[in-house]
Amino acid sequence: MIDESRVEAGALSATGVPAEEVLEEVRKLRAGDAPTHGGRLFAYVYDPAVPGLDELAAAAHRESAHVNGLDPTAFPSLLAMENALVGAAGRVLGAGPGTTAPDVVGSVTSGGTESLILAVKTARDAHPEISEPRIVVPSSAHAAFAKAAHYLRVALDVVPVSPETLRPDPAAMAAAIRPETVLVACSAPSYAHGVVDPVTQIAAAAAEAGVRCHVDACFGGWTLPYLRRLGEPVPPFDFAVPGVTSISVDLHKYAYAPKGVSVLLHRDATLRAPQYFAYADWPGYTMINPVIASTRSGGPIAAAYATLRHLGDEGYLRLTALTRDAVAGLADAVRAVDGLRLMAEPESTVVCFTATDGGPDLFVLVDELTARGWHTQPQLSYDGLPASVHLTVTAAVAPRVAEFGPDLTAAVAAARAAGPVRLPAELAALVGALTPEALTPDLIIGLAAGLGLGGEEGSDAGPLPERMALVNTLLDAAPSALRERLLVEFVSLLQRPSWAPS
Ligand SMILES: Cc1ncc(COP(=O)(O)O)c(C=O)c1O
C-alpha cells in the first residue's frame, strides 16, 4: 500500500538528509565510475592533470551556477564571459583583427552536438526557399551530423572515406553537392581516427557551388593550432582557409573546461543571423535565443572562462607538447606489438589501432586492457573499415606512457591465449536473421540476459558485464540499423525510475 501521507522515492527522501551524508552518497556512487583522472581512461574525459584547476573551475562554476543565460541584459557577467570565450576561440582558429576573418562572431553552446545541430539549422534556415534541404558529410563525420539531420529533417549525403587515408576524396565531396545542398561539412580531425580532412579543397568546392562549409573542430580545434606552433605539419583547417564559413570547437575537450561548453563560430554576423530563434507571439516575455536551450546555467561558462584564464596560451602550448609526446609514446607501443597496426599515423591527439591478419581479437584485447586498468574505446567495423581501438590522448596520459607498452604486450598475449569470442550458435543465428522490426520485447529481454546486460534486480552487479567482448562481437556482427535498435533497447532497459528511497 502506498502511504499517501508522504512522498518518497529515489532521490526524494522523506526528510532532508544532512549535507555531508548526501555528499558521501554521491562519492559512493562515483566510486563505481571509470576513473576521470589518472591518465588511464582514453575516452569521455579530458584531463590536463594541472594541480588546483578542478578546484578553480568548481569555484567559478559555483559563482555563476544560478545565473541564467536566458537574458544577457539581466546578467551582463555571462555575456562578458561568453564574448571572451568566443574571442579566444576565434583567435585560436585564425580569426579576429588582422586576419582574413576579422568579422567572426560566435555563440557558446552546451557541447559539440549542440554546435553541430546549430550549424546545420543555421545553414538550413538561410535557405527557406529550399524545401528539401541536404547536407554533405564524409562517412567519418561525427554522428551528431546524422542527429542534426534527423532532428531538423535535412537529408544526409554521406561520402565514404578511403580505407587507406580515412579521408574523403574532395572530388567526391564536390560531386555530392546538389542544388538543394545547404552545407558541406568536414572534420579537423575526425573523432574515430584523428585524421584531418582535406579542408582546403572541400571548402573551395563548397564556395564554388555557393554553399556553406562547416569545419567540425569540436575535438581537435584547441590542439591542432598548438601542434602547428610546436612544429607539427598540421594542414590548413581554420578561418585562414577561404570558403570555411563556420567552425565548432569544444572547450570541454582540449581546452580542459568542465563539461557543457562548446563554441560555434561563423565568419560573419550575416552568416550567423538564421541561428537565432525569436518569438514574441505569446503573452510571456519575448524569447530570443541564440542556442537550443533557453534557460542556461552560467556555471559551465564561468568554469570555462576560469580555465582559459588560468591555463593561458603558454599553458595550452605546454599541455599540447605533453600530449604530443604521449601520443608518440603510445603509437610506438602499438608499433612494437606483433599483431597490431595503427589505423593511421597519428596527426593529432588520437591513437587508433586495429589487428593484423592473425592478430588478437580486438574486443577481447579491450577487456584485457580494462582488466589491467586501461580503459580504451572499441570501435565496430564499418563499411570496409575494420574494428579498431580508439585512444583519446590528453596531457594526463604523459606520465603513464611507459607503463602502457608492457601492459599492452601482456594484454595481447592474454587475448591471443583466450582466443576470439565465439557467439553462441543461437545468438549468431539470431543476429544473422533479425531485422530491427522483428525485435520483440521478449527477444530483447532474452538477448540482454544472454549477454549479461541490465544487472539482476536486487543484485550488486552493475548494469554491464565485466567483460564486454561478447556484446561487442554481437554488435559487430549486426548491420547498423540493428546495432542502433539493439543499443536503444538495451539503454532503455537501464533507464528505469528507482522507486525505492535511495
Ligand atoms: C569531432 C567531434 N564532433 C562532435 C562531437 C560531439 O561532441 P559532444 O559529445 O560534446 O556533443 C565530438 C565528440 O567527441 C567530436 O569528437
XYZ file of C-alpha atoms and ligand atoms in Angstrom:
518
model
C 0.000 0.000 0.000
C 1.223 3.484 -0.783
C 1.453 5.695 2.305
C -0.121 8.895 0.951
C 0.911 10.939 3.946
C 4.386 11.275 2.430
C 6.008 11.296 -0.965
C 9.296 9.436 -1.063
C 11.062 7.760 -3.945
C 14.503 7.667 -5.475
C 16.285 10.932 -4.774
C 13.359 12.376 -2.808
C 13.854 11.458 0.839
C 11.116 11.636 3.451
C 13.044 14.180 5.450
C 16.105 16.137 4.416
C 19.433 14.331 4.551
C 22.382 16.211 6.120
C 24.765 17.718 3.573
C 27.783 15.592 4.488
C 25.747 12.400 4.219
C 24.426 13.395 0.814
C 27.921 14.105 -0.429
C 29.019 10.732 0.876
C 26.236 9.119 -1.166
C 27.464 10.881 -4.288
C 31.038 9.806 -3.588
C 29.905 6.223 -3.088
C 28.011 6.282 -6.392
C 31.017 7.820 -8.129
C 33.269 5.031 -6.885
C 31.784 2.714 -9.490
C 32.640 5.069 -12.383
C 35.511 4.922 -14.818
C 38.432 6.986 -13.473
C 38.144 10.591 -14.715
C 41.666 11.386 -13.585
C 44.927 9.498 -13.692
C 45.550 9.200 -17.434
C 44.160 5.700 -17.915
C 40.782 6.493 -19.496
C 41.107 7.125 -23.231
C 37.629 8.496 -23.977
C 34.928 10.695 -22.448
C 37.249 12.774 -20.264
C 39.931 15.374 -20.943
C 42.384 15.715 -18.111
C 45.275 18.168 -18.087
C 46.416 16.972 -14.637
C 47.084 20.559 -13.570
C 47.017 20.859 -9.764
C 44.293 23.172 -8.473
C 42.494 23.520 -11.820
C 39.486 21.409 -10.791
C 39.073 23.448 -7.632
C 39.299 26.722 -9.536
C 36.751 25.611 -12.154
C 34.403 24.339 -9.441
C 34.645 27.639 -7.557
C 33.939 29.646 -10.724
C 31.056 27.302 -11.548
C 29.605 27.897 -8.092
C 29.816 31.687 -8.530
C 27.621 31.542 -11.654
C 25.602 28.339 -11.305
C 22.352 30.197 -10.718
C 22.936 32.878 -13.325
C 20.613 32.477 -16.301
C 21.905 32.925 -19.839
C 18.316 33.396 -20.989
C 18.658 37.160 -20.705
C 22.107 38.682 -21.206
C 20.827 42.124 -20.166
C 19.940 40.841 -16.697
C 23.264 39.037 -16.328
C 25.936 41.007 -18.165
C 28.617 38.934 -16.431
C 27.608 35.976 -18.540
C 27.563 37.977 -21.746
C 31.048 39.273 -20.984
C 32.392 35.781 -20.294
C 30.705 34.350 -23.415
C 32.155 37.077 -25.586
C 35.575 36.483 -24.049
C 35.334 32.739 -24.812
C 34.234 33.440 -28.387
C 37.108 35.888 -28.839
C 39.587 33.325 -27.548
C 38.217 30.580 -29.782
C 38.250 32.905 -32.785
C 41.851 33.855 -32.132
C 42.946 30.222 -31.738
C 41.169 29.390 -35.013
C 42.706 32.054 -37.238
C 40.131 34.824 -36.897
C 39.971 38.292 -35.392
C 41.626 41.660 -36.021
C 44.476 41.484 -38.506
C 43.401 38.162 -40.022
C 41.480 37.269 -43.155
C 38.426 36.675 -40.919
C 38.173 39.905 -38.902
C 34.389 39.817 -38.510
C 33.974 36.406 -36.896
C 31.127 36.067 -34.389
C 30.012 33.127 -32.305
C 27.973 31.619 -29.513
C 28.666 29.371 -26.586
C 26.681 26.124 -26.701
C 26.387 23.182 -24.345
C 28.625 20.873 -26.368
C 29.742 19.644 -29.746
C 26.420 18.086 -30.623
C 24.560 21.314 -29.998
C 27.125 23.272 -32.009
C 26.705 20.913 -34.968
C 22.913 20.890 -34.753
C 23.003 24.693 -34.788
C 25.452 24.826 -37.705
C 23.038 22.659 -39.705
C 19.981 24.633 -38.569
C 21.620 27.936 -39.456
C 22.557 26.684 -42.932
C 19.084 25.247 -43.445
C 17.266 28.379 -42.322
C 19.443 30.551 -44.556
C 17.585 28.925 -47.453
C 13.856 28.918 -46.718
C 13.282 28.567 -50.469
C 14.813 25.052 -50.447
C 12.005 22.736 -49.444
C 14.093 19.581 -49.119
C 17.485 20.717 -47.840
C 20.506 18.395 -47.790
C 23.968 18.346 -46.234
C 27.117 16.574 -47.460
C 29.407 14.907 -44.907
C 32.226 12.359 -45.052
C 31.358 8.986 -43.517
C 33.911 9.757 -40.798
C 31.991 12.872 -39.704
C 30.729 12.775 -36.140
C 27.364 11.070 -35.600
C 25.997 14.398 -34.363
C 25.582 15.447 -38.018
C 23.239 12.486 -38.505
C 21.410 13.525 -35.356
C 21.138 17.096 -36.659
C 19.830 15.850 -39.999
C 17.311 13.667 -38.204
C 16.101 16.357 -35.816
C 15.931 19.040 -38.495
C 14.569 16.898 -41.337
C 17.537 17.566 -43.540
C 18.748 14.806 -45.889
C 22.242 13.465 -45.215
C 24.514 12.706 -48.189
C 27.390 10.600 -46.894
C 30.621 10.393 -48.889
C 32.680 7.322 -47.974
C 36.239 7.752 -46.712
C 39.129 5.881 -48.298
C 40.092 2.798 -46.264
C 43.739 3.810 -46.748
C 43.712 7.517 -45.917
C 40.495 7.511 -43.811
C 39.636 10.795 -45.562
C 37.014 11.622 -48.184
C 38.059 12.332 -51.766
C 37.452 16.090 -52.245
C 36.230 15.416 -55.791
C 33.615 13.022 -54.414
C 32.566 15.632 -51.839
C 32.236 18.189 -54.644
C 30.262 15.752 -56.774
C 27.830 15.140 -53.916
C 26.798 18.819 -53.797
C 23.339 19.300 -55.329
C 21.138 22.349 -55.846
C 19.410 21.529 -52.516
C 22.682 21.279 -50.567
C 22.821 23.886 -47.788
C 26.006 22.757 -46.035
C 29.166 20.781 -46.684
C 30.990 19.587 -43.572
C 34.349 18.067 -42.761
C 36.374 17.295 -39.649
C 39.595 18.615 -38.193
C 40.212 15.978 -37.083
C 37.710 13.131 -37.206
C 36.982 11.617 -33.814
C 37.313 7.958 -34.805
C 40.778 8.077 -36.369
C 42.076 11.548 -35.587
C 42.873 12.490 -39.190
C 42.305 15.961 -40.671
C 40.117 16.084 -43.775
C 41.294 17.978 -46.895
C 39.601 21.170 -45.726
C 41.138 23.476 -48.354
C 39.796 21.512 -51.302
C 36.426 20.764 -49.724
C 35.874 24.413 -48.731
C 36.880 25.535 -52.223
C 34.356 23.163 -53.799
C 31.636 24.380 -51.430
C 32.463 28.033 -52.146
C 32.385 27.423 -55.873
C 28.908 25.958 -55.507
C 27.839 28.849 -53.269
C 27.330 26.522 -50.297
C 28.409 26.999 -46.676
C 31.283 24.864 -45.348
C 31.451 23.868 -41.675
C 34.656 22.551 -40.144
C 33.938 20.326 -37.168
C 36.920 21.076 -34.976
C 34.986 20.127 -31.838
C 37.570 17.532 -30.965
C 40.830 18.994 -32.197
C 40.236 22.689 -32.668
C 42.074 23.555 -29.483
C 45.109 21.320 -30.109
C 45.818 21.495 -33.860
C 46.865 25.183 -33.696
C 49.193 24.446 -30.789
C 50.580 21.359 -32.526
C 51.345 23.586 -35.514
C 53.162 26.057 -33.280
C 55.154 23.139 -31.903
C 56.340 22.414 -35.440
C 53.974 19.592 -36.394
C 52.797 19.534 -40.030
C 49.138 20.490 -39.431
C 47.289 21.122 -42.715
C 45.194 24.294 -43.112
C 41.763 23.831 -41.500
C 40.670 27.088 -39.858
C 39.327 30.508 -40.914
C 42.521 31.125 -42.887
C 41.038 28.713 -45.439
C 38.837 30.527 -47.962
C 35.338 29.089 -48.109
C 35.200 27.955 -44.483
C 32.070 29.656 -43.185
C 31.741 28.176 -39.682
C 33.834 26.191 -37.195
C 32.914 24.456 -33.946
C 35.356 23.821 -31.113
C 34.553 22.212 -27.774
C 36.060 23.884 -24.733
C 35.096 20.853 -22.646
C 37.525 18.779 -24.674
C 41.067 20.059 -25.201
C 40.513 23.459 -23.606
C 40.110 21.283 -20.483
C 36.989 23.049 -19.200
C 34.402 21.053 -17.241
C 31.571 19.603 -19.320
C 28.951 21.739 -21.003
C 30.817 24.241 -23.190
C 31.459 24.439 -26.920
C 31.821 27.401 -29.260
C 30.198 27.767 -32.668
C 31.856 30.436 -34.802
C 30.632 31.989 -38.053
C 32.780 34.015 -40.423
C 30.414 36.993 -40.054
C 27.186 38.100 -38.416
C 25.152 37.722 -41.609
C 26.021 34.054 -41.749
C 25.053 33.686 -38.092
C 21.718 35.520 -38.342
C 19.498 32.463 -39.055
C 20.884 30.756 -35.937
C 18.719 32.911 -33.658
C 15.214 31.999 -32.647
C 12.934 34.838 -31.556
C 9.311 34.599 -30.501
C 7.010 37.403 -29.408
C 3.657 35.820 -30.202
C 2.658 34.737 -26.711
C 1.739 36.595 -23.536
C 5.022 35.977 -21.712
C 8.482 37.519 -22.183
C 9.748 37.810 -25.737
C 12.094 34.915 -26.230
C 15.302 35.428 -28.139
C 17.705 32.503 -28.102
C 20.984 32.106 -29.968
C 21.214 28.421 -28.963
C 18.885 25.481 -28.381
C 18.458 25.883 -24.639
C 16.617 28.882 -23.313
C 17.432 28.849 -19.616
C 21.170 28.206 -19.444
C 23.282 27.913 -16.349
C 26.172 30.305 -16.129
C 28.153 27.621 -14.290
C 29.835 25.880 -17.225
C 30.590 29.203 -18.934
C 32.221 30.662 -15.830
C 34.159 27.433 -15.289
C 35.432 27.535 -18.881
C 36.337 31.201 -18.527
C 38.326 30.476 -15.375
C 40.044 27.503 -17.031
C 41.181 29.507 -20.059
C 42.326 32.437 -17.932
C 44.287 30.176 -15.603
C 45.990 27.988 -18.200
C 46.672 30.745 -20.705
C 48.218 30.387 -24.131
C 51.518 29.238 -22.652
C 49.732 26.593 -20.597
C 47.952 25.155 -23.623
C 51.209 25.059 -25.571
C 52.859 23.142 -22.742
C 49.913 20.747 -22.327
C 49.817 20.121 -26.081
C 53.538 19.310 -26.070
C 52.959 16.786 -23.281
C 50.041 15.296 -25.225
C 52.048 15.110 -28.448
C 54.835 13.219 -26.647
C 52.285 10.872 -25.060
C 50.738 10.172 -28.474
C 54.189 9.375 -29.893
C 54.931 7.023 -26.982
C 51.612 5.181 -27.247
C 51.959 4.851 -31.029
C 55.446 3.395 -30.548
C 53.999 0.910 -28.051
C 51.419 -0.196 -30.629
C 54.035 -0.478 -33.395
C 56.175 -2.663 -31.161
C 53.481 -5.318 -30.730
C 53.146 -8.080 -33.272
C 49.534 -8.445 -34.419
C 48.531 -4.775 -34.161
C 48.785 -1.929 -36.630
C 47.958 1.771 -36.449
C 44.896 2.729 -38.487
C 46.698 5.963 -39.369
C 49.938 7.643 -38.416
C 48.861 9.960 -35.581
C 48.482 13.553 -36.761
C 46.539 14.916 -33.810
C 45.785 13.506 -30.358
C 44.274 10.140 -31.268
C 45.962 6.771 -31.375
C 43.794 4.274 -33.209
C 44.848 0.723 -33.943
C 43.453 -2.453 -35.375
C 44.566 -6.101 -35.533
C 46.546 -7.514 -38.433
C 45.628 -10.855 -40.011
C 46.249 -13.466 -37.344
C 46.368 -10.758 -34.670
C 44.423 -10.857 -31.402
C 40.653 -10.430 -31.155
C 40.335 -6.688 -30.538
C 37.276 -6.937 -28.316
C 38.998 -9.472 -26.079
C 42.058 -7.235 -26.081
C 39.967 -4.262 -24.923
C 38.715 -6.374 -21.987
C 42.260 -7.459 -21.172
C 43.384 -3.835 -21.162
C 40.457 -2.929 -18.908
C 41.475 -5.708 -16.533
C 44.901 -4.031 -16.385
C 43.345 -0.626 -15.632
C 43.447 0.876 -19.166
C 40.056 1.981 -20.430
C 40.104 2.130 -24.209
C 37.221 2.550 -26.633
C 36.314 -0.235 -29.066
C 35.026 0.896 -32.473
C 32.945 -1.546 -34.521
C 33.778 -2.444 -38.114
C 32.073 -0.171 -40.628
C 31.778 -0.035 -44.410
C 35.061 -1.743 -45.258
C 36.905 -0.347 -42.222
C 37.944 -2.949 -39.665
C 37.018 -2.828 -36.000
C 39.539 -0.722 -34.122
C 40.549 0.550 -30.712
C 40.407 4.295 -30.092
C 42.571 6.196 -27.630
C 41.840 9.871 -26.989
C 45.099 11.086 -25.500
C 45.274 14.012 -23.074
C 48.086 15.606 -21.138
C 47.377 13.429 -18.079
C 48.479 10.369 -20.061
C 52.072 11.621 -20.378
C 53.352 10.257 -17.056
C 51.633 6.879 -17.704
C 53.025 6.164 -21.162
C 55.938 3.997 -20.046
C 53.510 1.683 -18.217
C 51.315 1.213 -21.290
C 53.710 -0.737 -23.525
C 54.316 -3.682 -21.166
C 50.612 -3.877 -20.310
C 49.666 -3.794 -23.991
C 52.092 -6.623 -24.709
C 50.701 -8.663 -21.813
C 47.108 -7.918 -22.824
C 47.765 -9.005 -26.412
C 49.365 -12.240 -25.172
C 46.346 -12.881 -22.918
C 43.906 -12.105 -25.741
C 45.749 -14.478 -28.058
C 45.723 -17.188 -25.385
C 41.999 -16.700 -24.763
C 41.219 -16.720 -28.485
C 38.415 -14.835 -30.166
C 34.954 -14.650 -28.693
C 32.622 -17.044 -30.419
C 28.984 -16.079 -30.395
C 26.853 -18.948 -29.121
C 25.253 -20.542 -32.207
C 21.734 -19.407 -31.305
C 22.876 -15.789 -30.844
C 24.781 -15.828 -34.141
C 21.756 -17.258 -35.933
C 19.518 -14.659 -34.300
C 21.683 -11.712 -35.326
C 22.003 -13.089 -38.848
C 18.239 -13.366 -39.246
C 16.950 -10.446 -37.171
C 15.654 -7.217 -38.602
C 15.064 -4.260 -36.285
C 11.321 -4.548 -36.939
C 11.309 -8.172 -35.807
C 12.685 -7.382 -32.345
C 10.038 -8.053 -29.727
C 10.238 -7.056 -26.039
C 10.687 -10.737 -25.108
C 13.515 -11.190 -27.578
C 15.246 -8.109 -26.221
C 14.950 -9.228 -22.612
C 16.228 -12.661 -23.620
C 19.157 -11.190 -25.541
C 20.041 -8.791 -22.731
C 20.004 -11.633 -20.221
C 22.096 -13.827 -22.534
C 24.665 -11.039 -22.787
C 24.640 -10.247 -19.060
C 23.241 -6.739 -19.602
C 20.985 -4.832 -17.229
C 22.081 -6.481 -13.986
C 19.882 -8.649 -11.839
C 17.298 -6.878 -9.767
C 18.410 -6.883 -6.164
C 21.989 -7.921 -7.019
C 25.086 -5.764 -6.563
C 26.265 -6.458 -10.103
C 26.447 -3.350 -12.297
C 24.367 -2.914 -15.432
C 27.200 -4.129 -17.672
C 29.037 -7.440 -17.613
C 32.670 -7.270 -16.503
C 33.754 -8.384 -19.961
C 32.186 -6.697 -22.958
C 33.726 -8.787 -25.759
C 30.584 -10.861 -26.256
C 28.377 -7.756 -26.500
C 30.807 -6.062 -28.893
C 31.126 -9.189 -31.027
C 27.354 -9.452 -31.301
C 27.011 -5.770 -32.221
C 29.870 -6.076 -34.699
C 28.051 -8.911 -36.429
C 24.884 -6.844 -36.794
C 24.146 -4.323 -39.557
C 23.999 -0.639 -38.455
C 20.201 -0.465 -38.233
C 20.105 -3.494 -35.944
C 23.032 -2.155 -33.868
C 21.127 1.071 -33.343
C 17.925 -0.657 -32.367
C 19.644 -3.108 -30.008
C 21.522 -0.327 -28.259
C 18.388 1.766 -27.890
C 16.594 -1.192 -26.349
C 19.477 -2.077 -24.025
C 19.894 1.507 -22.822
C 16.157 1.807 -22.401
C 16.294 -1.215 -20.111
C 18.811 0.667 -17.952
C 16.791 3.862 -17.784
C 14.129 2.932 -15.277
C 12.988 5.018 -12.323
C 14.144 3.858 -8.925
C 11.096 3.822 -6.677
C 12.817 2.748 -3.538
C 14.223 5.586 -1.420
C 17.990 5.904 -2.008
C 34.657 15.656 -33.959
C 33.545 15.708 -32.946
N 32.433 16.404 -33.208
C 31.403 16.465 -32.357
C 31.445 15.796 -31.150
C 30.250 15.828 -30.221
O 30.590 16.479 -29.045
P 29.713 16.349 -27.695
O 29.916 14.959 -27.202
O 30.325 17.409 -26.839
O 28.300 16.637 -28.017
C 32.585 15.050 -30.827
C 32.654 14.293 -29.577
O 33.546 13.514 -29.351
C 33.667 15.013 -31.750
O 34.761 14.295 -31.490
